[in-house]
PDB file of C-alpha atoms in Angstrom:
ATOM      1  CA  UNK A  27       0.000   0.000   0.000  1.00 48.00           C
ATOM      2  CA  UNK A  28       1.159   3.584  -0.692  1.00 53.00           C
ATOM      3  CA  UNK A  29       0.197   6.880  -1.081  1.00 54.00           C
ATOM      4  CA  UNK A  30       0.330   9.081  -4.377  1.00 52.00           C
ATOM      5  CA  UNK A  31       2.720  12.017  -3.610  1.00 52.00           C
ATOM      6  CA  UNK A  32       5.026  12.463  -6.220  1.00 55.00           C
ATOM      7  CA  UNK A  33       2.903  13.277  -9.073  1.00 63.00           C
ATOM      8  CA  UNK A  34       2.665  16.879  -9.772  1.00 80.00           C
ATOM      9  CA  UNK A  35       4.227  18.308  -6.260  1.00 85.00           C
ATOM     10  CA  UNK A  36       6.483  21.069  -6.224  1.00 90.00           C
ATOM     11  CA  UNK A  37       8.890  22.888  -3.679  1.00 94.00           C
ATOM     12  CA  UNK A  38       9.410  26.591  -3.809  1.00 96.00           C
ATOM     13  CA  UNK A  39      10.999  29.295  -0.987  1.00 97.00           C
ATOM     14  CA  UNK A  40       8.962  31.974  -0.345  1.00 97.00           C
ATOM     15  CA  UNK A  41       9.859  34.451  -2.949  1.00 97.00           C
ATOM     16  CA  UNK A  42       8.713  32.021  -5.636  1.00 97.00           C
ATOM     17  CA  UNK A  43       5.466  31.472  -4.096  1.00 97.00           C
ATOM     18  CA  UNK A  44       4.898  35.096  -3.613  1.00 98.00           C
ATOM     19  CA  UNK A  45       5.910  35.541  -7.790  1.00 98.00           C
ATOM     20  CA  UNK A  46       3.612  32.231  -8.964  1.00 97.00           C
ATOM     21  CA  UNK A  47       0.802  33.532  -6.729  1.00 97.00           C
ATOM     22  CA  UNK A  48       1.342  36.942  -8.156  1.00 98.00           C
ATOM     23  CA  UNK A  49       1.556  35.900 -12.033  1.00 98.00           C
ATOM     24  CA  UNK A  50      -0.557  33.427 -11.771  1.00 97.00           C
ATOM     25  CA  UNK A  51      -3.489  33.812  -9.314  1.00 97.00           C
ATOM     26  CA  UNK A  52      -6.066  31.151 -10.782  1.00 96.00           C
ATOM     27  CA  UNK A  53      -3.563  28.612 -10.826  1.00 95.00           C
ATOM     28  CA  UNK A  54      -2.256  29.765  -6.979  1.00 97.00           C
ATOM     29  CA  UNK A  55      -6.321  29.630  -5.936  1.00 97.00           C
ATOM     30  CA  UNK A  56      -6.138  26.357  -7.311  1.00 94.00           C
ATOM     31  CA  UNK A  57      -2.919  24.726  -5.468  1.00 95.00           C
ATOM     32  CA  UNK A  58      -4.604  26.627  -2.076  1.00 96.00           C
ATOM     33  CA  UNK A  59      -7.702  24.707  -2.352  1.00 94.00           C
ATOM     34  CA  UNK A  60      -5.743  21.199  -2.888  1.00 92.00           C
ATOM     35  CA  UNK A  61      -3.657  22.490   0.083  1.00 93.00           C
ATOM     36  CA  UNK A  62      -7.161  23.346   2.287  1.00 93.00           C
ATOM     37  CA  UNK A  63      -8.517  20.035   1.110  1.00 88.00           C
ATOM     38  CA  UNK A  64      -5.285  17.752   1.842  1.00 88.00           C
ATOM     39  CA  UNK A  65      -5.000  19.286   5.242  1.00 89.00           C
ATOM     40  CA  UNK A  66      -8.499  19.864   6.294  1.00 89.00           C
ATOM     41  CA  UNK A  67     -10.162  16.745   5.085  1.00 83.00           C
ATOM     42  CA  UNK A  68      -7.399  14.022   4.525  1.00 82.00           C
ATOM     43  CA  UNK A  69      -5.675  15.425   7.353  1.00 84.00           C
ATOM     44  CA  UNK A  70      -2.179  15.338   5.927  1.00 85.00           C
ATOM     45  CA  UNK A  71      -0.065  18.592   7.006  1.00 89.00           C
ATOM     46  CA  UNK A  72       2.177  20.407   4.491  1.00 92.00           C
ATOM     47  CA  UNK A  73       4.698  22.215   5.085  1.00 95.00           C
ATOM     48  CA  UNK A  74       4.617  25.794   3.168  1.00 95.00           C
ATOM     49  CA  UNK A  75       6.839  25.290   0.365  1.00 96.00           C
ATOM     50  CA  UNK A  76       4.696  22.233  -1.034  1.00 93.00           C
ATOM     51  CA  UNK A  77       2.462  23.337  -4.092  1.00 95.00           C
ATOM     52  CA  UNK A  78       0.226  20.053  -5.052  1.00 92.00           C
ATOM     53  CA  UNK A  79      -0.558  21.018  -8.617  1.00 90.00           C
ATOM     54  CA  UNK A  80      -2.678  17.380  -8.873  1.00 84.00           C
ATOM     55  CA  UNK A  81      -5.892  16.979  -7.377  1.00 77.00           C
ATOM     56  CA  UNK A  82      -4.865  13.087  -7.028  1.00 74.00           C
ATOM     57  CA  UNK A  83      -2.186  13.530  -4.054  1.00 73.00           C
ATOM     58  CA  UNK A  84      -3.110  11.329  -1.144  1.00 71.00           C
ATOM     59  CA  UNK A  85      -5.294   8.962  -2.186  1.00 64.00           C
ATOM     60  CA  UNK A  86      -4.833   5.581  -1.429  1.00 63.00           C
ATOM     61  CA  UNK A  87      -4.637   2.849  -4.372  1.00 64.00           C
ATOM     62  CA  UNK A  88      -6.068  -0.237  -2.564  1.00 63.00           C
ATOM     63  CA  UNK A  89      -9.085   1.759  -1.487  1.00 62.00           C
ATOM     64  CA  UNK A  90      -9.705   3.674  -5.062  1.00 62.00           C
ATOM     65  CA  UNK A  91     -12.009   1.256  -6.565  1.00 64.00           C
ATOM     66  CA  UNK A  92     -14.520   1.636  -3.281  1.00 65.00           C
ATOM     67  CA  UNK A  93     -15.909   5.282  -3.242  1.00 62.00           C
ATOM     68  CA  UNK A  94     -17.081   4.768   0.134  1.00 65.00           C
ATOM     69  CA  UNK A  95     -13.462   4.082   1.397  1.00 63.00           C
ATOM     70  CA  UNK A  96     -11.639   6.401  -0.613  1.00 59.00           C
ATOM     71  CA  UNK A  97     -13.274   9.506  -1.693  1.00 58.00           C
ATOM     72  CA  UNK A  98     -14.714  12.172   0.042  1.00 62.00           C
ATOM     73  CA  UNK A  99     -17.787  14.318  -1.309  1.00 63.00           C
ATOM     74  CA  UNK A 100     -17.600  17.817  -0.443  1.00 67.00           C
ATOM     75  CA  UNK A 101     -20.840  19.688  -0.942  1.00 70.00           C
TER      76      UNK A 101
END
């Protein structure tokens, strides 16, 4: 069993964040709401410099076929 983390992650220092967020503020919404939704309801902490850029991070590939043990509706 393992967790999907290494698709579509990436590290940046603060001044990088700052200039993405800036030039690209959809995308930076975007990465902010995976980041809400990783640590909020899957309960995985980040540290700042991670940007998930997939919405698949953290799921867990025995459980994917079973909606009711893997996913998470959010209404």
């Amino acid at each position: 069993m393992s967790t999907n983390i290494e698709d579509g992650i990436a590290l940046a220092d603060d001044a990088l964040r700052a200039e993405f967020a800036q030039k690209y503020p959809e995308a930076w919404e975007r990465i902010q709401a995976r980041r809400r939704f990783m640590e909020q309801m899957l309960g995985i902490t980040l540290k700042p410099e991670v940007l998930p850029f997939s919405n698949l991070q953290g799921y867990l590939t025995p459980y994917v076929l079973n909606p009711r043990l893997a996913l998470r509706i959010v209404r």
